[in-house]
Coordinates of C-alpha atoms and ligand atoms in Angstrom, one line a residue:
Chain A
M1 CA 0.0 0.0 0.0
K2 CA 2.6 2.5 1.1
S3 CA 5.0 1.7 -1.8
F4 CA 2.0 2.0 -4.3
R5 CA 1.1 5.4 -2.9
I6 CA 4.6 6.6 -3.1
T7 CA 5.1 5.3 -6.7
M8 CA 1.8 6.9 -7.7
S9 CA 2.6 10.2 -6.1
V10 CA 5.9 10.4 -8.0
I11 CA 4.3 9.4 -11.3
Y12 CA 1.5 12.0 -10.9
G13 CA 4.1 14.6 -9.9
V14 CA 6.1 14.0 -13.0
L15 CA 3.0 14.0 -15.2
L16 CA 2.0 17.3 -13.7
L17 CA 5.4 18.8 -14.6
L18 CA 5.2 17.5 -18.1
T19 CA 1.7 18.9 -18.6
I20 CA 2.7 22.5 -17.9
P21 CA 4.6 23.1 -21.2
A22 CA 1.7 21.4 -23.1
L23 CA -0.8 23.8 -21.5
I24 CA 1.4 26.7 -22.3
K25 CA 1.6 25.7 -25.9
L26 CA -2.2 25.1 -26.1
T27 CA -3.0 28.5 -24.8
S28 CA -0.1 30.6 -26.1
S29 CA -0.1 32.9 -29.2
P30 CA 2.2 32.3 -32.1
Q31 CA 5.9 33.2 -32.0
E32 CA 7.5 36.2 -33.7
P33 CA 6.5 36.7 -37.4
V34 CA 8.7 35.3 -40.1
S35 CA 10.1 38.5 -41.5
S36 CA 11.2 40.0 -38.2
V37 CA 13.0 36.8 -37.2
R38 CA 14.7 36.4 -40.5
N39 CA 15.7 40.1 -40.7
N40 CA 17.6 39.7 -37.5
K41 CA 19.8 37.2 -39.1
N42 CA 20.7 39.6 -41.9
L43 CA 19.9 37.0 -44.5
I44 CA 19.3 38.0 -48.0
V45 CA 16.0 36.4 -48.6
T46 CA 13.1 37.0 -50.7
E47 CA 9.8 37.8 -49.3
Q48 CA 8.1 35.9 -52.1
R49 CA 6.4 32.7 -51.2
V50 CA 4.4 31.8 -54.3
F51 CA 6.3 30.8 -57.4
D52 CA 4.0 30.2 -60.3
D53 CA 6.7 28.9 -62.7
A54 CA 4.1 26.8 -64.7
D55 CA 2.0 29.9 -65.0
I56 CA -1.3 28.3 -64.0
L57 CA -2.4 31.0 -61.6
S58 CA -3.7 34.5 -62.3
D59 CA -2.0 37.5 -60.8
S60 CA -4.8 38.1 -58.3
E61 CA -4.8 34.4 -57.4
E62 CA -1.1 34.6 -56.7
K63 CA -1.5 37.7 -54.6
A64 CA -4.3 36.1 -52.6
L65 CA -2.3 32.9 -52.0
E66 CA 0.8 34.9 -51.1
K67 CA -1.2 36.8 -48.4
K68 CA -2.9 33.7 -47.0
A69 CA 0.4 31.7 -46.9
K70 CA 2.2 34.5 -45.0
E71 CA -0.6 34.9 -42.5
L72 CA -0.8 31.2 -41.9
A73 CA 3.0 31.0 -41.6
K74 CA 2.9 33.6 -38.9
K75 CA 0.0 31.9 -37.1
R76 CA 1.4 28.4 -37.1
S77 CA 5.1 29.2 -36.8
L78 CA 6.4 27.6 -40.0
D79 CA 7.5 28.8 -43.5
I80 CA 5.0 28.1 -46.3
V81 CA 6.0 28.0 -49.9
L82 CA 3.8 27.3 -52.9
V83 CA 5.4 26.3 -56.2
T84 CA 4.1 25.3 -59.6
V85 CA 6.4 23.8 -62.2
N86 CA 6.1 22.5 -65.8
D87 CA 9.5 21.3 -66.8
E88 CA 10.5 18.1 -68.5
N89 CA 13.8 18.1 -66.7
V90 CA 12.2 17.5 -63.4
N91 CA 12.9 13.8 -63.0
S92 CA 12.4 13.7 -59.3
P93 CA 9.7 16.1 -58.0
V94 CA 10.8 15.3 -54.5
D95 CA 14.4 16.3 -55.1
Y96 CA 13.2 19.4 -56.9
T97 CA 11.2 20.6 -53.9
R98 CA 14.1 20.0 -51.6
N99 CA 16.6 21.9 -53.7
F100 CA 14.1 24.7 -54.3
Y101 CA 13.6 25.1 -50.5
Y102 CA 17.2 25.0 -49.6
T103 CA 18.5 27.2 -52.4
H104 CA 16.0 29.9 -51.5
D105 CA 17.1 29.6 -47.8
F106 CA 13.5 29.2 -46.7
G107 CA 12.7 28.3 -43.1
Y108 CA 10.8 29.8 -40.2
E109 CA 13.3 30.2 -37.4
D110 CA 16.5 29.9 -39.5
S111 CA 17.7 29.4 -43.0
K112 CA 16.7 25.9 -44.2
G113 CA 14.6 25.7 -41.0
T114 CA 11.0 24.7 -40.4
G115 CA 8.6 24.9 -43.2
V116 CA 6.4 23.2 -45.7
L117 CA 6.5 23.4 -49.5
Y118 CA 3.6 22.4 -51.7
M119 CA 4.3 22.0 -55.4
I120 CA 2.0 21.2 -58.4
D121 CA 4.2 19.5 -61.0
M122 CA 2.3 20.0 -64.2
Y123 CA 4.8 18.0 -66.3
N124 CA 4.4 14.8 -64.1
R125 CA 0.9 15.8 -63.1
V126 CA 1.4 15.1 -59.4
P127 CA 1.2 17.3 -56.3
V128 CA 4.1 17.2 -53.9
A129 CA 4.2 18.1 -50.2
S130 CA 7.6 18.4 -48.6
T131 CA 8.2 19.1 -44.9
F132 CA 11.4 20.6 -43.4
G133 CA 12.8 20.9 -39.9
K134 CA 10.3 20.5 -37.1
A135 CA 7.4 20.5 -39.6
N136 CA 8.7 17.2 -40.7
Q137 CA 7.5 15.8 -37.4
S138 CA 4.5 17.9 -36.8
M139 CA 3.1 17.5 -40.3
G140 CA 4.8 14.4 -41.6
N141 CA 1.8 12.1 -41.0
A142 CA -0.6 14.6 -42.5
R143 CA 1.2 15.1 -45.9
D144 CA -0.6 12.3 -47.7
S145 CA -4.1 13.3 -46.5
I146 CA -3.5 17.0 -47.4
L147 CA -2.5 16.1 -50.9
E148 CA -5.5 13.7 -51.2
A149 CA -7.8 16.5 -50.1
S150 CA -6.7 18.6 -53.0
H151 CA -7.0 15.9 -55.6
D152 CA -10.5 16.8 -56.9
D153 CA -9.6 20.4 -57.5
L154 CA -6.4 19.4 -59.2
A155 CA -8.2 17.0 -61.5
S156 CA -10.7 19.6 -62.5
G157 CA -8.0 22.2 -63.1
D158 CA -8.8 24.5 -60.2
Y159 CA -5.2 25.0 -59.1
Y160 CA -6.0 28.0 -57.0
D161 CA -8.6 26.0 -55.0
A162 CA -6.2 23.1 -54.7
F163 CA -3.6 25.4 -53.0
D164 CA -6.3 26.9 -51.0
V165 CA -7.4 23.5 -49.7
M166 CA -3.7 22.6 -48.9
L167 CA -3.4 25.8 -46.8
D168 CA -6.6 25.2 -45.0
E169 CA -5.6 21.6 -44.3
T170 CA -2.2 22.8 -43.0
D171 CA -4.0 25.2 -40.7
K172 CA -6.1 22.4 -39.3
T173 CA -3.2 20.0 -38.9
L174 CA -1.1 22.5 -37.0
N175 CA -3.9 23.6 -34.7
P176 CA -2.5 22.6 -31.3
A177 CA -6.0 21.7 -30.2
S178 CA -6.4 19.3 -33.1
A179 CA -3.9 17.0 -31.5
L180 CA -6.3 16.6 -28.6
G181 CA -8.4 14.5 -30.9
K182 CA -5.6 11.9 -31.0
I183 CA -6.2 11.3 -27.3
L184 CA -9.2 9.3 -28.3
I185 CA -6.9 6.6 -29.6
V186 CA -5.0 6.7 -26.3
L187 CA -8.1 5.8 -24.3
P188 CA -8.6 2.1 -25.2
V189 CA -4.8 1.6 -25.1
S190 CA -4.5 2.9 -21.6
L191 CA -7.6 0.9 -20.4
V192 CA -5.8 -2.3 -21.6
G193 CA -2.4 -1.1 -20.2
A194 CA -3.9 -0.3 -16.8
G195 CA -5.7 -3.6 -16.8
I196 CA -2.5 -5.5 -17.4
I197 CA -0.7 -3.7 -14.6
L198 CA -3.6 -4.4 -12.3
L199 CA -3.5 -8.1 -13.1
M200 CA 0.2 -8.2 -12.4
L201 CA -0.4 -6.5 -9.0
L202 CA -3.3 -8.9 -8.2
F203 CA -1.5 -12.1 -9.1
K204 CA 2.0 -11.4 -8.0
P205 CA 3.8 -14.8 -8.0
N206 CA 4.7 -15.8 -4.4
V207 CA 8.3 -16.7 -4.8
N208 CA 10.4 -17.0 -1.6
T209 CA 13.3 -14.7 -2.5
D210 CA 14.7 -14.9 1.0
V211 CA 16.2 -18.4 0.4
N212 CA 18.8 -19.2 -2.2
A213 CA 21.5 -21.7 -2.9
N214 CA 23.8 -20.0 -0.4
T215 CA 21.4 -20.0 2.5
Y216 CA 22.3 -23.5 3.8
L217 CA 25.7 -23.7 2.2
D218 CA 28.6 -24.4 4.6
A219 CA 31.0 -22.0 3.0
D220 CA 34.0 -23.8 4.5
Q221 CA 33.1 -27.0 2.8
Y222 CA 32.6 -25.6 -0.6
D223 CA 35.3 -26.4 -3.2
L224 CA 35.7 -25.9 -6.9
V225 CA 37.5 -29.2 -7.6
E226 CA 38.0 -28.8 -11.3
E227 CA 37.4 -26.2 -14.0
K228 CA 38.1 -26.4 -17.7
D229 CA 37.4 -23.6 -20.2
N230 CA 38.1 -24.8 -23.8
Y231 CA 37.9 -22.2 -26.4
I232 CA 36.1 -23.4 -29.5
N233 CA 35.6 -20.7 -32.0
T234 CA 34.6 -17.1 -32.6
I235 CA 31.9 -15.9 -34.9
R236 CA 32.1 -12.3 -36.0
T237 CA 29.2 -10.4 -37.5
S238 CA 29.2 -6.8 -38.6
R239 CA 26.6 -4.2 -39.6
T240 CA 27.0 -0.9 -41.2
I241 CA 26.1 2.1 -39.1
S242 CA 25.1 4.5 -41.8
A243 CA 24.5 8.2 -41.6
G244 CA 22.7 8.4 -45.0
G245 CA 19.0 8.2 -45.4
S246 CA 16.2 7.7 -47.8
T247 CA 14.3 10.5 -49.5
G248 CA 11.4 8.4 -50.6
S249 CA 7.8 9.3 -50.5
S250 CA 8.1 9.5 -46.7
G251 CA 10.8 9.2 -44.2
R252 CA 13.3 11.3 -42.4
S253 CA 16.8 12.0 -43.4
G254 CA 19.4 14.7 -43.6
G255 CA 22.7 15.5 -42.1
G256 CA 21.4 15.8 -38.6
G257 CA 20.4 18.9 -36.6
S258 CA 17.1 20.5 -37.6
S259 CA 17.5 20.0 -41.3
S260 CA 15.3 16.9 -41.4
F261 CA 13.2 16.5 -44.5
G262 CA 10.4 14.4 -45.7
S263 CA 8.2 14.4 -48.7
S264 CA 5.0 12.9 -50.2
V265 CA 4.0 12.6 -53.7
G266 CA 0.2 12.6 -54.3
R267 CA -1.9 10.7 -56.9
K268 CA -1.7 11.7 -60.5
F269 CA -4.4 14.2 -61.5
Chain B
M1 CA 3.0 -38.5 31.7
V2 CA 1.3 -35.1 31.7
L3 CA 3.5 -32.3 32.9
I4 CA 2.8 -28.8 34.1
Y5 CA 5.6 -26.2 34.8
K6 CA 4.8 -25.2 38.4
C7 CA 6.1 -22.0 39.9
P8 CA 8.7 -22.9 42.6
T9 CA 7.7 -19.8 44.5
C10 CA 3.9 -19.7 44.5
G11 CA 2.8 -23.0 42.9
G12 CA 1.2 -21.1 40.0
V13 CA 1.7 -22.0 36.3
M14 CA 4.8 -21.0 34.4
T15 CA 4.8 -20.3 30.7
Y16 CA 7.5 -19.4 28.3
N17 CA 7.5 -15.6 27.7
A18 CA 8.7 -15.1 24.1
Q19 CA 9.3 -11.4 24.5
K20 CA 11.5 -11.8 27.6
Q21 CA 12.9 -15.2 26.5
L22 CA 12.3 -16.5 30.0
L23 CA 10.0 -18.9 31.8
E24 CA 7.7 -16.8 33.8
C25 CA 5.0 -17.3 36.4
S26 CA 1.7 -15.6 35.6
H27 CA 0.9 -15.0 39.3
C28 CA 4.1 -13.8 41.1
Q29 CA 6.2 -12.8 38.1
T30 CA 9.0 -15.2 39.1
S31 CA 11.1 -15.8 36.0
M32 CA 14.1 -17.8 35.0
A33 CA 15.9 -19.1 31.9
A34 CA 14.4 -22.3 30.5
D35 CA 17.4 -24.4 31.6
E36 CA 17.4 -23.0 35.1
Y37 CA 14.1 -24.7 35.9
D38 CA 14.5 -27.4 38.4
I39 CA 12.6 -30.4 37.0
S40 CA 11.7 -31.6 40.5
D41 CA 9.3 -28.7 40.7
L42 CA 7.3 -30.1 37.7
R43 CA 3.9 -31.3 38.4
A44 CA 3.9 -34.7 36.7
E45 CA 0.9 -37.1 36.6
E46 CA 0.4 -40.3 34.7
N47 CA -3.3 -39.5 33.8
K48 CA -3.2 -41.8 30.8
T49 CA -5.9 -44.2 29.7
E50 CA -5.8 -46.5 26.7
E51 CA -9.0 -47.7 25.2
F52 CA -9.5 -49.3 21.8
N53 CA -6.0 -48.2 20.8
I54 CA -6.9 -44.6 21.6
T55 CA -4.7 -43.0 24.2
S56 CA -6.2 -40.1 26.1
Y57 CA -4.8 -37.9 28.8
R58 CA -6.4 -35.8 31.6
C59 CA -5.4 -32.4 32.8
P60 CA -3.4 -32.6 36.0
S61 CA -4.9 -29.4 37.1
C62 CA -8.7 -29.9 36.6
G63 CA -9.0 -33.5 35.6
A64 CA -10.7 -32.8 32.3
E65 CA -9.7 -34.8 29.2
L66 CA -7.2 -33.1 27.1
I67 CA -7.9 -32.7 23.4
T68 CA -5.1 -34.7 21.9
D69 CA -4.2 -36.9 18.9
D70 CA -1.5 -39.4 18.5
Y71 CA 1.1 -36.7 18.0
T72 CA 0.2 -34.0 20.5
A73 CA 3.2 -33.1 22.6
A74 CA 2.0 -29.9 24.2
T75 CA -1.4 -28.3 24.5
T76 CA -3.5 -26.1 26.6
C77 CA -6.3 -27.6 28.7
S78 CA -9.5 -26.3 27.0
Y79 CA -11.3 -26.2 30.4
C80 CA -8.9 -24.6 32.8
G81 CA -6.3 -23.2 30.4
S82 CA -3.4 -24.9 32.0
P83 CA -0.4 -25.4 29.7
T84 CA 0.3 -29.1 29.6
I85 CA 3.1 -31.2 28.1
I86 CA 2.8 -34.8 27.3
N87 CA 6.3 -36.1 27.6
D88 CA 5.5 -39.6 26.3
R89 CA 5.6 -38.0 22.9
L90 CA 9.1 -36.8 23.5
S91 CA 10.5 -40.1 24.9
E92 CA 14.0 -41.3 24.3
E93 CA 13.7 -42.9 20.9
N94 CA 12.1 -39.8 19.4
A95 CA 13.7 -37.1 21.6
P96 CA 14.1 -33.8 19.8
D97 CA 17.6 -32.4 19.4
L98 CA 17.1 -28.7 19.0
I99 CA 14.5 -25.9 19.2
I100 CA 14.2 -22.3 18.2
P101 CA 12.1 -20.7 20.9
F102 CA 9.3 -18.2 20.0
K103 CA 10.4 -14.6 19.7
F104 CA 6.9 -13.1 19.3
N105 CA 4.2 -13.4 21.9
K106 CA 0.5 -13.3 21.1
A107 CA 0.0 -9.5 21.3
A108 CA 3.1 -8.8 19.2
T109 CA 1.9 -11.4 16.6
L110 CA -1.5 -9.9 16.3
E111 CA 0.0 -6.4 15.9
K112 CA 2.3 -7.7 13.2
L113 CA -0.6 -9.4 11.4
K114 CA -2.8 -6.3 11.5
H115 CA 0.1 -4.1 10.2
W116 CA 0.8 -6.6 7.4
C117 CA -2.9 -6.6 6.3
R118 CA -3.1 -2.8 6.5
N119 CA -0.2 -2.7 4.0
G120 CA -2.0 -5.0 1.6
L121 CA -2.9 -3.0 -1.5
F122 CA -6.2 -4.7 -2.0
T123 CA -7.0 -5.9 1.6
P124 CA -10.4 -4.6 2.9
S125 CA -9.8 -1.9 5.6
D126 CA -12.0 -3.7 8.1
F127 CA -10.2 -7.0 7.7
L128 CA -8.8 -8.4 11.0
S129 CA -10.3 -5.4 12.9
Q130 CA -13.9 -6.7 12.7
N131 CA -15.1 -8.7 15.7
S132 CA -15.3 -12.2 14.3
L133 CA -14.5 -15.8 14.9
K134 CA -10.7 -16.0 15.2
K135 CA -8.0 -18.2 16.7
L136 CA -4.4 -17.5 17.2
S137 CA -2.1 -20.4 18.1
G138 CA 1.6 -20.7 18.7
I139 CA 2.8 -24.1 17.4
Y140 CA 6.1 -25.7 17.7
V141 CA 6.3 -27.5 14.4
P142 CA 8.4 -30.6 14.1
F143 CA 11.1 -30.4 11.4
W144 CA 13.8 -32.5 10.1
L145 CA 17.0 -30.5 9.4
Y146 CA 19.1 -32.3 6.9
D147 CA 22.8 -32.1 6.3
F148 CA 23.9 -32.9 2.8
D149 CA 27.2 -33.5 1.0
T150 CA 26.9 -32.7 -2.7
H151 CA 29.0 -33.3 -5.7
C152 CA 28.2 -31.8 -9.1
S153 CA 29.9 -32.1 -12.5
M154 CA 28.5 -29.8 -15.1
N155 CA 29.2 -29.3 -18.8
A156 CA 28.1 -26.1 -20.5
K157 CA 28.5 -24.2 -23.7
C158 CA 29.2 -20.7 -22.9
S159 CA 29.9 -17.5 -24.9
K160 CA 31.4 -14.1 -24.4
V161 CA 30.2 -11.3 -26.6
R162 CA 32.4 -8.3 -27.5
T163 CA 31.2 -5.4 -29.7
Y164 CA 33.4 -2.7 -31.1
I165 CA 33.1 0.0 -33.8
Q166 CA 35.7 0.3 -36.6
G167 CA 35.1 2.9 -39.3
D168 CA 31.4 2.9 -40.2
K169 CA 30.9 -0.7 -39.1
E170 CA 29.9 -2.2 -35.8
Y171 CA 31.5 -5.7 -35.2
T172 CA 30.0 -8.3 -32.8
E173 CA 32.4 -11.0 -31.8
T174 CA 30.9 -14.1 -30.1
S175 CA 33.5 -16.5 -28.7
Y176 CA 32.3 -20.0 -27.7
Y177 CA 33.7 -22.1 -25.0
E178 CA 33.3 -25.7 -23.8
V179 CA 33.1 -25.3 -20.1
Y180 CA 33.4 -28.0 -17.4
R181 CA 33.0 -27.5 -13.6
E182 CA 33.2 -29.9 -10.7
T183 CA 32.2 -28.8 -7.3
V184 CA 31.8 -30.3 -3.9
A185 CA 29.8 -28.7 -1.1
S186 CA 28.2 -29.3 2.2
Y187 CA 24.8 -28.0 3.2
E188 CA 23.7 -27.7 6.7
K189 CA 20.2 -28.1 8.1
I190 CA 18.0 -27.8 5.1
P191 CA 14.6 -27.9 6.8
A192 CA 11.5 -30.0 5.9
D193 CA 8.5 -30.0 8.2
A194 CA 7.4 -33.4 9.5
S195 CA 3.9 -32.4 10.3
E196 CA 1.0 -33.6 8.3
K197 CA -1.3 -30.6 9.2
M198 CA 1.2 -28.0 8.0
E199 CA 1.1 -27.3 4.3
D200 CA 4.6 -28.0 2.9
N201 CA 4.5 -24.9 0.6
I202 CA 3.6 -22.6 3.4
M203 CA 6.3 -24.0 5.7
D204 CA 8.8 -23.6 2.9
A205 CA 7.7 -20.0 2.3
L206 CA 8.2 -19.2 6.0
E207 CA 11.9 -19.8 5.6
P208 CA 14.5 -18.9 6.5
F209 CA 14.8 -19.6 10.2
Y210 CA 18.1 -18.3 11.6
Y211 CA 19.9 -21.1 13.3
L212 CA 21.9 -18.8 15.6
D213 CA 18.9 -19.1 17.9
L214 CA 18.9 -22.9 17.9
E215 CA 18.9 -24.1 21.5
D216 CA 19.3 -27.6 22.9
F217 CA 15.8 -29.0 23.2
D218 CA 14.1 -28.2 26.5
M219 CA 10.4 -28.9 27.2
A220 CA 10.2 -25.7 29.1
Y221 CA 9.9 -23.8 25.8
F222 CA 6.7 -25.7 25.1
S223 CA 4.9 -24.4 28.2
G224 CA 2.0 -22.2 27.0
Y225 CA 2.2 -23.3 23.3
S226 CA 1.1 -26.3 21.4
A227 CA 3.4 -28.8 19.9
E228 CA 3.3 -32.2 18.2
K229 CA 5.9 -34.8 17.6
Y230 CA 6.9 -35.6 14.1
N231 CA 4.3 -37.4 11.9
F232 CA 6.9 -38.5 9.4
T233 CA 10.3 -39.9 10.0
A234 CA 13.5 -38.5 8.6
E235 CA 13.5 -41.2 6.0
D236 CA 9.9 -40.4 5.0
M237 CA 10.8 -36.8 4.3
I238 CA 14.1 -37.1 2.6
A239 CA 12.6 -37.3 -0.9
R240 CA 11.4 -33.8 -0.4
V241 CA 14.8 -32.4 0.4
V242 CA 17.1 -34.2 -2.1
P243 CA 15.9 -32.2 -5.1
R244 CA 16.5 -29.1 -3.1
A245 CA 20.1 -30.1 -2.2
K246 CA 20.7 -31.0 -5.8
G247 CA 19.2 -27.8 -7.1
Y248 CA 21.5 -25.8 -4.7
A249 CA 24.5 -27.7 -5.8
E250 CA 23.8 -27.1 -9.5
S251 CA 23.0 -23.5 -8.8
I252 CA 26.4 -22.8 -7.1
T253 CA 28.2 -24.8 -9.9
R254 CA 26.5 -22.7 -12.5
N255 CA 27.4 -19.5 -10.6
T256 CA 31.1 -20.3 -11.2
M257 CA 30.5 -19.5 -14.9
R258 CA 29.3 -16.0 -14.2
D259 CA 32.0 -14.4 -16.3
Y260 CA 30.3 -15.6 -19.5
D261 CA 27.5 -13.7 -21.2
S262 CA 25.5 -16.8 -22.0
I263 CA 25.5 -20.2 -20.2
N264 CA 23.8 -23.2 -21.8
V265 CA 24.1 -26.2 -19.5
T266 CA 24.3 -29.3 -21.6
S267 CA 24.7 -31.9 -18.9
A268 CA 24.8 -32.0 -15.1
D269 CA 25.6 -35.0 -13.0
T270 CA 24.7 -34.2 -9.4
D271 CA 25.0 -36.3 -6.3
A272 CA 23.5 -35.4 -2.9
K273 CA 24.2 -37.6 0.1
M274 CA 22.4 -37.0 3.3
T275 CA 24.9 -37.1 6.1
K276 CA 22.7 -36.2 9.1
A277 CA 19.1 -35.5 10.1
T278 CA 18.4 -33.4 13.1
Y279 CA 15.0 -33.4 14.9
A280 CA 14.1 -29.8 15.7
F281 CA 11.1 -27.7 16.7
L282 CA 10.6 -24.4 14.9
P283 CA 8.1 -21.8 16.1
V284 CA 5.1 -20.9 13.9
W285 CA 2.1 -18.7 14.7
R286 CA -1.2 -19.7 13.0
Y287 CA -4.0 -17.2 12.8
A288 CA -7.5 -18.3 11.6
Y289 CA -9.9 -15.4 11.0
R290 CA -13.4 -15.6 9.6
Y291 CA -14.4 -12.8 7.3
K292 CA -17.8 -12.7 5.5
G293 CA -18.2 -16.4 6.1
I294 CA -14.8 -17.5 4.8
D295 CA -11.9 -18.6 7.0
Y296 CA -8.5 -17.1 6.2
I297 CA -5.4 -18.7 7.6
F298 CA -2.2 -16.8 8.2
S299 CA 1.1 -18.3 9.2
M300 CA 3.9 -16.3 10.8
N301 CA 7.5 -17.4 11.4
G302 CA 7.7 -17.2 15.2
Q303 CA 11.3 -16.3 15.1
T304 CA 11.5 -13.7 12.2
G305 CA 8.0 -12.5 12.0
K306 CA 7.7 -13.3 8.3
I307 CA 4.0 -13.7 7.3
I308 CA 2.5 -15.9 4.7
G309 CA -1.2 -15.8 3.8
K310 CA -3.8 -14.7 1.4
P311 CA -6.1 -11.9 2.6
P312 CA -9.3 -11.3 0.7
K313 CA -9.3 -8.7 -2.0
S314 CA -11.8 -5.8 -1.8
A315 CA -13.6 -5.0 -5.0
S316 CA -13.7 -1.3 -4.3
K317 CA -10.0 -1.2 -3.6
I318 CA -9.3 -3.1 -6.8
F319 CA -11.4 -0.5 -8.6
I320 CA -9.6 2.4 -7.0
V321 CA -6.2 1.0 -7.8
F322 CA -7.3 0.5 -11.4
L323 CA -8.6 4.0 -11.6
F324 CA -5.3 5.5 -10.4
L325 CA -3.4 3.3 -12.8
F326 CA -5.7 4.1 -15.7
L327 CA -5.5 7.8 -15.1
A328 CA -1.7 7.7 -15.0
V329 CA -1.4 5.7 -18.1
F330 CA -4.0 7.8 -20.0
W331 CA -2.5 11.1 -18.9
G332 CA 1.0 10.0 -19.8
G333 CA -0.2 8.5 -23.1
S334 CA -2.1 11.7 -24.0
L335 CA 0.9 13.8 -23.3
L336 CA 3.1 11.6 -25.4
A337 CA 0.5 11.7 -28.3
L338 CA 0.4 15.5 -28.0
Y339 CA 4.1 16.0 -28.0
L340 CA 4.7 13.5 -30.8
S341 CA 2.1 15.3 -33.0
W342 CA 3.8 18.6 -32.2
G343 CA 7.2 17.2 -33.1
G344 CA 8.8 17.9 -29.7
V345 CA 8.1 19.8 -26.5
F346 CA 8.6 23.3 -28.0
Ligands
ZN401 ZN1 4.7 -17.8 41.0
ZN402 ZN1 -7.5 -28.3 33.0

């Protein structure tokens, strides 16, 4: 009883401490806007976030998306870049997005930092979503569904609407409160987990740990009469501990630090 | 013969006081060590009748028949409460060698039991505190204490694992050895209870008894407690101890291979020879308590205070414990889910 109480008090104390930053995050307002942060670093960066290289958006559409992307970027603390491309030289749309992001030094908190890049590849007729830095973790699982949500608009040629949907979905994904919904999955898991711990407490095996092979041994009368240790053979195995990584449709890679990257390619439209 | 330890000063009854470790008179507080008692002060009466192969004894104090069976060596008269000892049961051919006297008296035992049950996570709070049918008895349980000489030869295939990193590769080297060990050992006083009434597994669970307190047998320690002579002979019980001695021998032999990372015993040839069996009495408290119509029995090592028993489990306490566990797991799991979806704490 006593040990259970103490253990529980410690666990609940730790949980309480861990909950404080979560509550702060759920209630806090977004961090400093992109531009002010970036300007402090004296980086030569462009303010432009919409790059209509395939020329499928009207000027007013570009302007509207530019405004919406910047507002959302400020609200959700990540850089947001929208790209269209129509180039037969784009063999790998995924690599293209990564190079695009890194050569432009995008990133919310730092150059090549946190952000998301959505691209409509008109030549390959696929949408691409690439996440960088912390966005790779916070949005990584949502990339596929975001692209899927925009599929109908892409198929019907409403590219502005497609980007608009992507931005709205990004907003939803990064809403701190939306993560609360995931708790519903935790519920059945913790019921089962608590049940297992309870059963272990209820049916603790009654093993007499106070008696062992030495309890009744007369130490003066013990003797190791003979010992032989014959070496037979050695088997050596090796495995490569690689630092490289994949840049497939999903997955994390990069040279460490915050420059992690992941990408998803949507269905053909 | 039936014996009563009479007080040399006032003629009252002397019982063994576990707390003081002295024989003590309940009337005049005269006390002495067990071996200081002059046996000529004993009240000894034959009081024995044999009818149809059933031997019965009468209380020297009040004349009532004592409740005994073929093994009873000490009991308390159920009419007048006199502590009686039937020394026929401790006669020469089955005279006990050693005894560990009780270290806890009735009050201390009850206190320990209550404390133990209070600490039970699922034990109902009113358990043992409710007024109910209960019986606490201090029993000297007959034991055989066996000495063994063991010999063990063991073959095993063992391995040592070494890992190291060279360049961008991690190497794992597993070296195999054919290992042989031969040990001899002696074990002293491995106990096995010789009473039919006492459950073997509970008596085993009450171990260890510390043999530093072993005294030469003296009937005086029985005064005020119940005792019975062995129901099984040393030969009867040996089958129960041989596997234990062999197991110990194999365990210490295996322990000599501790330097290896893995030990795979391929063969073990173990020999355990019993060299001596000692007849001893070890102290055990038994507490029977009726709770909601069910009898619960607890056993306590009368020397160390170690308790074995299964108290009932309260449904409401189980539920409360589950609730606390569930809340902790759910809370922690939710936090984990939140932080994972945010990609870190900040
Ligand atoms: Zn007296
Ligand atoms: Zn009587």
